[in-house]
PDB file of C-alpha atoms in Angstrom:
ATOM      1  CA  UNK A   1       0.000   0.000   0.000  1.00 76.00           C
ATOM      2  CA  UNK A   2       3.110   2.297   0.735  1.00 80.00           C
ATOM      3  CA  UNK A   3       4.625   1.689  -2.506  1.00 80.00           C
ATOM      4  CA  UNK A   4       1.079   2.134  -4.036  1.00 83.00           C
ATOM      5  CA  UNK A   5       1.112   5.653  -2.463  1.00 87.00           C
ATOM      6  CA  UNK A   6       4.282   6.197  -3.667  1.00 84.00           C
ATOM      7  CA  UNK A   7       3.848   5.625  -7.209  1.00 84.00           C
ATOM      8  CA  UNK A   8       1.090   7.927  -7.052  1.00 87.00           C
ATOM      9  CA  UNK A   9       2.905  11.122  -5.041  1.00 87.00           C
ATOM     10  CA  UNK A  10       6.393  10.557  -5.569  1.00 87.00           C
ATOM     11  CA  UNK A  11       7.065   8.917  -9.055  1.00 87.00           C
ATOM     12  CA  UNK A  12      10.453   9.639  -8.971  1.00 87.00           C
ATOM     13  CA  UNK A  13      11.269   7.575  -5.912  1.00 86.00           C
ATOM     14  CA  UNK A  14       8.709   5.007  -7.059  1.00 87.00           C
ATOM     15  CA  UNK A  15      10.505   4.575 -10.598  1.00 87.00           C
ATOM     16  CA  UNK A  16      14.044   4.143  -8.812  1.00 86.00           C
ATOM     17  CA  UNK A  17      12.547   1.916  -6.172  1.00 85.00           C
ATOM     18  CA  UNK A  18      10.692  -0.266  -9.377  1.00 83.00           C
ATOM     19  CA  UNK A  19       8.173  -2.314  -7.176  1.00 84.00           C
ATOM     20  CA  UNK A  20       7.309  -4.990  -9.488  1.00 88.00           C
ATOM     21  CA  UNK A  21       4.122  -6.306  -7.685  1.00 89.00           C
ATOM     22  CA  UNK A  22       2.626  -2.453  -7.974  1.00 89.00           C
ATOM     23  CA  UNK A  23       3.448  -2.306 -11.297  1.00 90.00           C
ATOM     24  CA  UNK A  24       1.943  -5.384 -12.560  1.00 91.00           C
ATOM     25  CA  UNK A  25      -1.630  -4.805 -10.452  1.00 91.00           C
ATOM     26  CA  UNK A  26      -1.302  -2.010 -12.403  1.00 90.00           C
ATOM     27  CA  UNK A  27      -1.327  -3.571 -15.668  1.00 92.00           C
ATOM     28  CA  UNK A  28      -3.955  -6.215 -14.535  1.00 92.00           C
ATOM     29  CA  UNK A  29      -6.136  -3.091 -13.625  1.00 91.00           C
ATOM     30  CA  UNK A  30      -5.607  -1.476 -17.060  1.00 91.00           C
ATOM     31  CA  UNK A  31      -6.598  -4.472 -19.028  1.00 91.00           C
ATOM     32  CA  UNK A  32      -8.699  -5.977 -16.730  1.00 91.00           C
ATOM     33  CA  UNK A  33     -11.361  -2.531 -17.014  1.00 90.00           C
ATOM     34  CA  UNK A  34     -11.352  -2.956 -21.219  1.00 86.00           C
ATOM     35  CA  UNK A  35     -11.855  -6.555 -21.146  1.00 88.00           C
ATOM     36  CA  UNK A  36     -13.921  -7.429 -17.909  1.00 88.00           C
ATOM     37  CA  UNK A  37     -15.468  -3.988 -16.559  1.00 88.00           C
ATOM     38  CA  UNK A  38     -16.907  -2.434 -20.188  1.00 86.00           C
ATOM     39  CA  UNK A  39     -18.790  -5.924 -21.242  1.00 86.00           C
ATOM     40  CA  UNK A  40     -20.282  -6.164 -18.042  1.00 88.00           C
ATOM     41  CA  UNK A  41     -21.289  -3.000 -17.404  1.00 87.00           C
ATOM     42  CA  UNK A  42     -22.512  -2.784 -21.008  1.00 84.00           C
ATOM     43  CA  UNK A  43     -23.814  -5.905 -20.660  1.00 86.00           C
ATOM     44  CA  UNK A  44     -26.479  -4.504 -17.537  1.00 86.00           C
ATOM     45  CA  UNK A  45     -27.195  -0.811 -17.851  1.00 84.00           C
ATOM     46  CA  UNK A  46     -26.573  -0.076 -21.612  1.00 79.00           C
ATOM     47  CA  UNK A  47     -29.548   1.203 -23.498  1.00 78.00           C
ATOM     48  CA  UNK A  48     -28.365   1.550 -27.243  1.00 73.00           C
ATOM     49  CA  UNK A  49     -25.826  -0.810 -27.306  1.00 71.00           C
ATOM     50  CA  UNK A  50     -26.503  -4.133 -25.188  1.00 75.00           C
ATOM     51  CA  UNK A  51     -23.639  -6.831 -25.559  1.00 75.00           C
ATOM     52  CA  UNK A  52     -23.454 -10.253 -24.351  1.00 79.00           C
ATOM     53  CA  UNK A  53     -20.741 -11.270 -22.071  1.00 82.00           C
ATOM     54  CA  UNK A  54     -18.617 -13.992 -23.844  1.00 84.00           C
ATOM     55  CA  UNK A  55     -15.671 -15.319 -21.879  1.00 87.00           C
ATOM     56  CA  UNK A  56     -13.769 -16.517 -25.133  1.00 88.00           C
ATOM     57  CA  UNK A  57     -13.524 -12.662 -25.966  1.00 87.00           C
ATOM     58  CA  UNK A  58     -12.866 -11.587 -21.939  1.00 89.00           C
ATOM     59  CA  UNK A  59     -10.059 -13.753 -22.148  1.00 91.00           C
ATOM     60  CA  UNK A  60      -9.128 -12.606 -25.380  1.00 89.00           C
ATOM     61  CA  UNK A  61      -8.947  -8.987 -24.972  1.00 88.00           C
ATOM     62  CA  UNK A  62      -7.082  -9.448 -21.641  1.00 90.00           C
ATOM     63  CA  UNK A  63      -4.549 -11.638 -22.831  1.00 91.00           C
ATOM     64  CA  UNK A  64      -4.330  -9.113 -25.997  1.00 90.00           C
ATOM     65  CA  UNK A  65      -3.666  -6.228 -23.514  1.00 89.00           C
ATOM     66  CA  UNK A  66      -0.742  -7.718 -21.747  1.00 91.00           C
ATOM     67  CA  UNK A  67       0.778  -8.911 -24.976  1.00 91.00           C
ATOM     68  CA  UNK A  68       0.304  -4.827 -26.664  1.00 90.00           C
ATOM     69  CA  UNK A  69       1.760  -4.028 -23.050  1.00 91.00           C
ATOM     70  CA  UNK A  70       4.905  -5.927 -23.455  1.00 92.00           C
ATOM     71  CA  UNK A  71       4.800  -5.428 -27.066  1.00 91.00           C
ATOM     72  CA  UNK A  72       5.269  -1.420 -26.545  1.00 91.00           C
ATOM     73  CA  UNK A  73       7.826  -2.175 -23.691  1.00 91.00           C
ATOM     74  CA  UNK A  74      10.508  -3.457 -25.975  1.00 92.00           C
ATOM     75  CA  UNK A  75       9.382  -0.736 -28.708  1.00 92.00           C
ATOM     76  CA  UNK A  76      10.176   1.739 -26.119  1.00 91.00           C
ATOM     77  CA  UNK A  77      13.238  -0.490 -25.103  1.00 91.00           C
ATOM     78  CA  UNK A  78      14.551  -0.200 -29.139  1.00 91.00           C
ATOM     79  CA  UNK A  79      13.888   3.185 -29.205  1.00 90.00           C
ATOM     80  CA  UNK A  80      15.446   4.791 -26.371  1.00 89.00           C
ATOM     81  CA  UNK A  81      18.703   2.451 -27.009  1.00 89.00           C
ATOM     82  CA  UNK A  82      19.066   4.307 -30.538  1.00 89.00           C
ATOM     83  CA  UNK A  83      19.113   7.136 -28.422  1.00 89.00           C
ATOM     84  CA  UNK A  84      21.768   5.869 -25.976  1.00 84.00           C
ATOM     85  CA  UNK A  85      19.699   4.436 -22.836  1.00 84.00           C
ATOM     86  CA  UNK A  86      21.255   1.539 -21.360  1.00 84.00           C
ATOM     87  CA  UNK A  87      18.945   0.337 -19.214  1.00 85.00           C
ATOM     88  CA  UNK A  88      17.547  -3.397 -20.084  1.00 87.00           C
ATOM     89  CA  UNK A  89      14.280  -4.842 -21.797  1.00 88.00           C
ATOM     90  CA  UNK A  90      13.329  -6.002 -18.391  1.00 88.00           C
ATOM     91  CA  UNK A  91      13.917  -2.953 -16.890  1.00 88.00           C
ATOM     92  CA  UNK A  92      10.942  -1.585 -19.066  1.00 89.00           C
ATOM     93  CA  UNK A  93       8.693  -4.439 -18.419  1.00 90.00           C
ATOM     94  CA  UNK A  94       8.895  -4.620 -15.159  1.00 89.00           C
ATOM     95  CA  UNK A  95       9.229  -0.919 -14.388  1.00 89.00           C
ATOM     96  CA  UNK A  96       6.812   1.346 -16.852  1.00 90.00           C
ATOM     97  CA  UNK A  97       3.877   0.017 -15.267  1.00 89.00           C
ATOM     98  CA  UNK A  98       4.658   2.224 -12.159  1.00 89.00           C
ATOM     99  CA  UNK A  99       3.514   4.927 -14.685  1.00 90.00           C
ATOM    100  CA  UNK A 100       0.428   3.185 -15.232  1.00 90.00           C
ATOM    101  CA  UNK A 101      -1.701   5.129 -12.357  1.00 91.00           C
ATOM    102  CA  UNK A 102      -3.660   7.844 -14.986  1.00 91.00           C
ATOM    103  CA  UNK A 103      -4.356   4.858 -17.258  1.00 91.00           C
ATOM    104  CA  UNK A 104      -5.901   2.837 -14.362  1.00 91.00           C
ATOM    105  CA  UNK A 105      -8.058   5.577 -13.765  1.00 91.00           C
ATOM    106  CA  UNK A 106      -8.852   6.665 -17.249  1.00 90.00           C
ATOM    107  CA  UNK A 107      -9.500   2.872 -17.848  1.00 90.00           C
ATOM    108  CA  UNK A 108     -11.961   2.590 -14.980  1.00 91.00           C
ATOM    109  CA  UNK A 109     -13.669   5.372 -15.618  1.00 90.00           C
ATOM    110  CA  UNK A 110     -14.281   5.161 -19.603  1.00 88.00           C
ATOM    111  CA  UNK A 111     -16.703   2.046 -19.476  1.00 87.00           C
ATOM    112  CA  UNK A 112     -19.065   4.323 -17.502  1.00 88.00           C
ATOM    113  CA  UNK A 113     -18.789   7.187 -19.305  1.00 87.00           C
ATOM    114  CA  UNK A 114     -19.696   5.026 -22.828  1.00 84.00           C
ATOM    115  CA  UNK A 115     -22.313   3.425 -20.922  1.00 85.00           C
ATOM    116  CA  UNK A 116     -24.267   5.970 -19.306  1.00 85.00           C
ATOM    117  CA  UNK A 117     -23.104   8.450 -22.100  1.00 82.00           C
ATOM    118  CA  UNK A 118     -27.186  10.182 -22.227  1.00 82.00           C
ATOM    119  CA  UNK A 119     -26.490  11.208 -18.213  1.00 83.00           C
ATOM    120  CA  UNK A 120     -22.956  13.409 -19.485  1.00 83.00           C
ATOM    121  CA  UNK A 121     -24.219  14.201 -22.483  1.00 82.00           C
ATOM    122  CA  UNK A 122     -25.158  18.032 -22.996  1.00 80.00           C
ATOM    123  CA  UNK A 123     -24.794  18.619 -18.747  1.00 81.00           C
ATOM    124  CA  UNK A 124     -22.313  20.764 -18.070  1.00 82.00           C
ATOM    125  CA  UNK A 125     -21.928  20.102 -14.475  1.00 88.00           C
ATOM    126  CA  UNK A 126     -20.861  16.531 -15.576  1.00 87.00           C
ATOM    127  CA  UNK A 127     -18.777  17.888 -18.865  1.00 86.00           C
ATOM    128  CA  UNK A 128     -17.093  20.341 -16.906  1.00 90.00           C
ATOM    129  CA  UNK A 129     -16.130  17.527 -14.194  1.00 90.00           C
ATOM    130  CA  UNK A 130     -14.618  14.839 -16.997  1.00 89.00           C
ATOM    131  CA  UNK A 131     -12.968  17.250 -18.584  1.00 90.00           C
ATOM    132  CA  UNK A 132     -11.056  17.956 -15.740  1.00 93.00           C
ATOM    133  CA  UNK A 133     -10.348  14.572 -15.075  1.00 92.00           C
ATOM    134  CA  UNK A 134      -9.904  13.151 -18.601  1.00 90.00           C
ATOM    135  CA  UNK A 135      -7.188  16.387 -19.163  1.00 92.00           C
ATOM    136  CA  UNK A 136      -5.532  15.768 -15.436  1.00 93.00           C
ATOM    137  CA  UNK A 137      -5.018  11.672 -16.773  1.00 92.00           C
ATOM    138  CA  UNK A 138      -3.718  13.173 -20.036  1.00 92.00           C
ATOM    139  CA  UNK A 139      -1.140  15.722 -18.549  1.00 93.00           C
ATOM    140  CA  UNK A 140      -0.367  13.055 -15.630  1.00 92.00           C
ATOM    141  CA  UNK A 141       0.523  10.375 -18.130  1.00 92.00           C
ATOM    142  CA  UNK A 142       2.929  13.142 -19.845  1.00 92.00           C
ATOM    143  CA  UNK A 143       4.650  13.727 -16.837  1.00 92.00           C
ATOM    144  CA  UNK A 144       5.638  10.303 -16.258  1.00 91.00           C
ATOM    145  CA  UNK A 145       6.215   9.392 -19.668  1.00 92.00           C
ATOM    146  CA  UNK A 146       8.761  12.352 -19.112  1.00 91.00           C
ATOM    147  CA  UNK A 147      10.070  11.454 -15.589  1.00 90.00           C
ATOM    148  CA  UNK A 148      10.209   7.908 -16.792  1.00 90.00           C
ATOM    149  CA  UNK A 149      12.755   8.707 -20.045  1.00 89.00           C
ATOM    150  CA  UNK A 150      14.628  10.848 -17.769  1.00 89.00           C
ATOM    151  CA  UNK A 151      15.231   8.843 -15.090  1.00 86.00           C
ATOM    152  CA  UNK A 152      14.869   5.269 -15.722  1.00 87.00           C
ATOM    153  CA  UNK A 153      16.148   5.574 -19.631  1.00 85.00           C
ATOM    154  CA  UNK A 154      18.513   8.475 -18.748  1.00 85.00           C
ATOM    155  CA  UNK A 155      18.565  10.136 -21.554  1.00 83.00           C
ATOM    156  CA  UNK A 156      18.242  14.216 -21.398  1.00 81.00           C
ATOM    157  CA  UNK A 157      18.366  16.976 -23.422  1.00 83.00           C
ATOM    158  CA  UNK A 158      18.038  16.205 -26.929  1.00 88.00           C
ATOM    159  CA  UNK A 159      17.874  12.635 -26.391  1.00 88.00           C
ATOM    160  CA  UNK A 160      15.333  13.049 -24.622  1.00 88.00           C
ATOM    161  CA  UNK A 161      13.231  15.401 -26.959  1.00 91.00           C
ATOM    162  CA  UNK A 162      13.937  12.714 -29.739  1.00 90.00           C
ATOM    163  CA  UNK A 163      12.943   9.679 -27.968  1.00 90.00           C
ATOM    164  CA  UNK A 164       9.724  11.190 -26.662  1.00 90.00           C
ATOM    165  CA  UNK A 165       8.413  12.529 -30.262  1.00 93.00           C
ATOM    166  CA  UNK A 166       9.282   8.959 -32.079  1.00 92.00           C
ATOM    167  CA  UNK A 167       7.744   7.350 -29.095  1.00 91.00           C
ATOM    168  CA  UNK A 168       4.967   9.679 -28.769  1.00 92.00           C
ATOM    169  CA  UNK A 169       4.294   8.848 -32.928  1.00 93.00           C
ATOM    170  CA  UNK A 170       4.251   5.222 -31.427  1.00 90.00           C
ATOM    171  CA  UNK A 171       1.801   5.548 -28.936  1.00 90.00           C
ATOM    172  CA  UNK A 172      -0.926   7.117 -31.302  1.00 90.00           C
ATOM    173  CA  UNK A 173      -0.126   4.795 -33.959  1.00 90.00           C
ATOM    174  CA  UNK A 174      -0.387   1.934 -30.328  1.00 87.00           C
ATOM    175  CA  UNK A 175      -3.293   3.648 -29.469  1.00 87.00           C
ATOM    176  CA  UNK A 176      -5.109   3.195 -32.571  1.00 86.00           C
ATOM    177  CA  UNK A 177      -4.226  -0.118 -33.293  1.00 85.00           C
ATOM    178  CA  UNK A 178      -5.417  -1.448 -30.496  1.00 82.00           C
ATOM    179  CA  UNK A 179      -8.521   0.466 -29.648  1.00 79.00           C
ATOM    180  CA  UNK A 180      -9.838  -0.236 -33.451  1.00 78.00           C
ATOM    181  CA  UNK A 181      -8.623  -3.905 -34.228  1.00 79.00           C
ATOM    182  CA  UNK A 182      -8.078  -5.542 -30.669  1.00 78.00           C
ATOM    183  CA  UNK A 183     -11.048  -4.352 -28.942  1.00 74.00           C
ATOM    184  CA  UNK A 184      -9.413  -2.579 -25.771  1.00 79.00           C
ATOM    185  CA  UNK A 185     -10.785   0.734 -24.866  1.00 78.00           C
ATOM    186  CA  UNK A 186      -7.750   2.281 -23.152  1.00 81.00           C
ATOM    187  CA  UNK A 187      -3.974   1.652 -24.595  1.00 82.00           C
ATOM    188  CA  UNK A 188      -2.873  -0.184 -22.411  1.00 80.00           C
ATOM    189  CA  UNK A 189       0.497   2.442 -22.507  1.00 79.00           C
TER     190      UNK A 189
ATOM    191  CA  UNK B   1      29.428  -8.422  28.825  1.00 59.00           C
ATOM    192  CA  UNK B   2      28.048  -8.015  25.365  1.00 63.00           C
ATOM    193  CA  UNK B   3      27.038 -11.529  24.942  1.00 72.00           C
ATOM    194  CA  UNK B   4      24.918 -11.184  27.945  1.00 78.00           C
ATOM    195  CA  UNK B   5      21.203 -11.724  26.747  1.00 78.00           C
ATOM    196  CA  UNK B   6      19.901  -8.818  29.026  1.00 79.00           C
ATOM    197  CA  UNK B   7      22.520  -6.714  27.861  1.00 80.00           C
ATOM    198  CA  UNK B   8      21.515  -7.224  24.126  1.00 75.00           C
ATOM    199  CA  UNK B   9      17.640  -6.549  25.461  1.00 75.00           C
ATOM    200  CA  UNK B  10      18.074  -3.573  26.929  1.00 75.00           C
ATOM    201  CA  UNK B  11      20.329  -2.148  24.511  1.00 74.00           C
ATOM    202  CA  UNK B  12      17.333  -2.355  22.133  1.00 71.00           C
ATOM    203  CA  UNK B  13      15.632  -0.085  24.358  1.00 68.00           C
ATOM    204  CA  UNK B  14      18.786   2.216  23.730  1.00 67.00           C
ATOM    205  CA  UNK B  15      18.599   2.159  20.145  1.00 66.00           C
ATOM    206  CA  UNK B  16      14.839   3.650  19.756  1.00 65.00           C
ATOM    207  CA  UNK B  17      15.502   6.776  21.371  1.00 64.00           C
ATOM    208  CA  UNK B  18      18.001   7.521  18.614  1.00 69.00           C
ATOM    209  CA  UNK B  19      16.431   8.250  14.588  1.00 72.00           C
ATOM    210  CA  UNK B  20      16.030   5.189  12.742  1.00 76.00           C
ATOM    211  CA  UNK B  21      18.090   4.918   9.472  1.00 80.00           C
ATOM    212  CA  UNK B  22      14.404   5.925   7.442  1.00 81.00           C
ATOM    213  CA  UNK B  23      14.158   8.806   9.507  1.00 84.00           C
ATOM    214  CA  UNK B  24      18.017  10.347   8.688  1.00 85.00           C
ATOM    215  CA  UNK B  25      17.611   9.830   5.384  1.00 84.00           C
ATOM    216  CA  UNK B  26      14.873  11.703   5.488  1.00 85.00           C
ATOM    217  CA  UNK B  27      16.386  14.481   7.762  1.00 85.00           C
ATOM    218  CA  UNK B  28      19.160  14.007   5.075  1.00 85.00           C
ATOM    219  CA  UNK B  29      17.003  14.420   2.047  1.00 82.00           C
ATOM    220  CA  UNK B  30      15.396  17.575   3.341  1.00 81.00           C
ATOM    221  CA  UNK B  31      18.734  19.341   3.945  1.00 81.00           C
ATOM    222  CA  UNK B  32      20.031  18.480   0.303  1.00 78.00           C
ATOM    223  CA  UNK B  33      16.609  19.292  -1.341  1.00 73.00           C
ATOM    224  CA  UNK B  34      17.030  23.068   0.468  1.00 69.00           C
ATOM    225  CA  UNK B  35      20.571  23.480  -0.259  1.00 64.00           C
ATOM    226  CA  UNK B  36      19.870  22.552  -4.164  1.00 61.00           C
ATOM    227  CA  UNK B  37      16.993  24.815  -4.572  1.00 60.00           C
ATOM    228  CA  UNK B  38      18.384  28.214  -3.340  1.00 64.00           C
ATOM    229  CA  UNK B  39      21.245  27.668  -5.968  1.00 71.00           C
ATOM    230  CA  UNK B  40      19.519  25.650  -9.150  1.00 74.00           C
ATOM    231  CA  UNK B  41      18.230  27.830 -11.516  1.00 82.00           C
ATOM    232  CA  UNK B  42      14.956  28.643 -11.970  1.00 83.00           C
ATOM    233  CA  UNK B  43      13.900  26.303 -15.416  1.00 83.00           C
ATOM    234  CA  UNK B  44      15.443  23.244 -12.770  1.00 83.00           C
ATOM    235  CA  UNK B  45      13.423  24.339 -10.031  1.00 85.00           C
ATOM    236  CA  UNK B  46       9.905  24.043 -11.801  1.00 87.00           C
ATOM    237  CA  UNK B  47      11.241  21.278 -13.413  1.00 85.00           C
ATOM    238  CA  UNK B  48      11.546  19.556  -9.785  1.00 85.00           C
ATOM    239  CA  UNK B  49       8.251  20.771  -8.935  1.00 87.00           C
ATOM    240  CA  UNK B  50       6.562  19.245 -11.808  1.00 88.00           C
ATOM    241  CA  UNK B  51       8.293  16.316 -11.157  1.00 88.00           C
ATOM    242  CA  UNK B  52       7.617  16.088  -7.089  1.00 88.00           C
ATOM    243  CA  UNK B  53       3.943  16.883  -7.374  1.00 88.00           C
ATOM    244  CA  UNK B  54       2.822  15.502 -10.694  1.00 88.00           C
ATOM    245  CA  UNK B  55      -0.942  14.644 -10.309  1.00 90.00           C
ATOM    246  CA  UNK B  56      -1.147  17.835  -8.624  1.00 91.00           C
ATOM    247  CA  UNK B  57       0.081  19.740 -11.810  1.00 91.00           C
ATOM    248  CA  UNK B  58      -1.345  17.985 -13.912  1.00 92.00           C
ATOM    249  CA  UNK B  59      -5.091  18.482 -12.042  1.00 93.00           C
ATOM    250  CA  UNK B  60      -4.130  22.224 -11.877  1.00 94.00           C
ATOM    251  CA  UNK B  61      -3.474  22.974 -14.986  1.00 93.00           C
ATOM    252  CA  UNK B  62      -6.317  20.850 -16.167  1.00 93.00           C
ATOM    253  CA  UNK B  63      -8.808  22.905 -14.570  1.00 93.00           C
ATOM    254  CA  UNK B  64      -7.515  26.028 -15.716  1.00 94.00           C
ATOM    255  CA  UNK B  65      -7.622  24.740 -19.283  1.00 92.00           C
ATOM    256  CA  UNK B  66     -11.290  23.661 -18.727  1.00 91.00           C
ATOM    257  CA  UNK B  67     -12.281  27.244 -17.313  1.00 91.00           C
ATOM    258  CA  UNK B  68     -11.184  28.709 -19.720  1.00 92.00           C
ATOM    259  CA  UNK B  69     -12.147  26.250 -22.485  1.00 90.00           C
ATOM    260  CA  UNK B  70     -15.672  25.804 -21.093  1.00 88.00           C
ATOM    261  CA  UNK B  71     -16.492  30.116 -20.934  1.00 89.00           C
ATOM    262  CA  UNK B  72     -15.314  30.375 -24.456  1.00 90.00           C
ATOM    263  CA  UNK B  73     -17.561  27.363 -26.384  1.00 88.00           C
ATOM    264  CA  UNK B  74     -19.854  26.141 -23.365  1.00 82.00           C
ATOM    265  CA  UNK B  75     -21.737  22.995 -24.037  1.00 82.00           C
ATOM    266  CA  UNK B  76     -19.672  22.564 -27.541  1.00 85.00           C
ATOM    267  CA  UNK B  77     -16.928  22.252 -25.769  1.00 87.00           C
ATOM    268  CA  UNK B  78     -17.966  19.798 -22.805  1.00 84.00           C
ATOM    269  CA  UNK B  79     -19.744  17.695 -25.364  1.00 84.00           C
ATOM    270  CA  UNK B  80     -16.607  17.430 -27.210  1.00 85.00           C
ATOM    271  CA  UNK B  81     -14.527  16.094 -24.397  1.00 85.00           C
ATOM    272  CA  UNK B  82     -17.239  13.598 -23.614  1.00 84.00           C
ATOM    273  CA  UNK B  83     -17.347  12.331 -27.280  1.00 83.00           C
ATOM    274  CA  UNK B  84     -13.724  11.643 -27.137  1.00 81.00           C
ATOM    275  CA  UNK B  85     -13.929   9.248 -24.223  1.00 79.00           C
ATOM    276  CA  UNK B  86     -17.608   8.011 -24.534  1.00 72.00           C
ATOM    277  CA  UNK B  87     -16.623   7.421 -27.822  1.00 59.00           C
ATOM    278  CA  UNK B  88     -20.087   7.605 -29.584  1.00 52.00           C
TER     279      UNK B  88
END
């Protein structure tokens, strides 16, 4: 729970420290919301767009969503040694998913807001509130995508600005692929 | 005399009035962190503060984008943000 805490209000420490077990309930979390969380919840309260819960595709997705996780790992592992890191594949694996906290919480929350879209929709009470959030997860993530190049990769400078623009082309062209052809609502990245 | 069991049991009591090793390098850390700042210049120090509070950055400057967002289109606006994530 202290390292939990940690990853959360003092990355930096978090990253060096690289709690494994954290980062992996992280993961689990991430994937778990796309491929467990949205059927069911779409499965009981949707209106428009009912689905039935098949456990072929639950497994599916989630074992889709640790594979694309690992997947971009050793992307970001190729990358950032063209730009000079030197820290190892399993470094990445086992480490990145400290930076996983926004993306927990974006994927826990989207299922909700696709389900019970006609509550947010035109209310600006609610629009105001998930803007705020969905834009906090977004800068959040950029932080520690930042933190996480500079401290765990370290690269800086240059190296740094390089890395994080071919990786940031990676993660929309990530993002894409897997929200349109693997079924997972978040990237898991 | 130090293999004495009630020597080693009440030399425990000893050792807790002292700081634990968590606790200097705290007292360490604190010292360091306030002898950097007052000499790193200023594009380090937000830099650090980005970096030491990120969710809180992150949530701050998220609001003020929304604000600011929200009195310029209104419901255009919101309704945009919650087609990106509701996705419809």
């Amino acid at each position: 729970m202290n390292s939990f805490i940690k990853a959360i209000n003092n990355p930096k420490e978090a990253l060096l420290e690289g709690n494994k077990t954290i980062a992996w309930t992280l993961v689990l979390i991430t994937v778990l919301s796309s491929s467990l969380l949205a059927p069911v919840i779409s499965h009981y309260f949707s209106i428009a767009h009912r689905t039935e819960i098949s456990i072929s595709h639950i497994i599916l997705v989630t074992i889709y969503g640790i594979a694309s996780y690992v997947a971009f790992c050793v992307f970001m592992w190729a990358i950032c040694k063209l730009f000079g890191s030197k820290a190892t594949l399993d470094t990445y694996i086992q480490i990145w998913g400290l930076t996983l906290v926004p993306t927990a919480l974006c994927a826990l929350i989207v299922p909700f807001t696709e389900t019970f879209f006609y509550i947010f929709w035109n209310n600006s009470i609610w629009g105001i509130a998930m803007s705020i959030i969905f834009f906090t997860i977004l800068i959040w993530k950029f932080i520690l995508y930042v933190l996480f190049l500079n401290k765990v990769c370290e690269l800086s400078k240059w190296r740094l600005l390089g890395a994080m623009v071919i990786i940031g082309i990676g993660i929309v062209v990530f993002a894409c692929f897997e929200c349109r052809y693997l079924g997972i609502l978040v990237p898991i990245i | 005399m130090k293999t004495d069991p009630f020597y080693k049991v009440f030399s425990t009591l000893e050792n807790t009035e002292g700081a634990t090793d968590e606790q200097k390098k705290r007292m360490l850390n604190r010292i360091l962190s306030k002898e950097n700042s007052a000499e790193r210049p200023l594009l380090q120090r937000i830099e650090d503060l980005i970096f030491n509070n990120p969710w809180q950055t992150a949530l701050s400057l998220s609001i003020a984008q929304t604000v600011v967002l929200t009195v310029c289109y209104g419901a255009n606006y919101t309704n945009f943000v919650l087609n990106l994530i509701g996705g419809r």
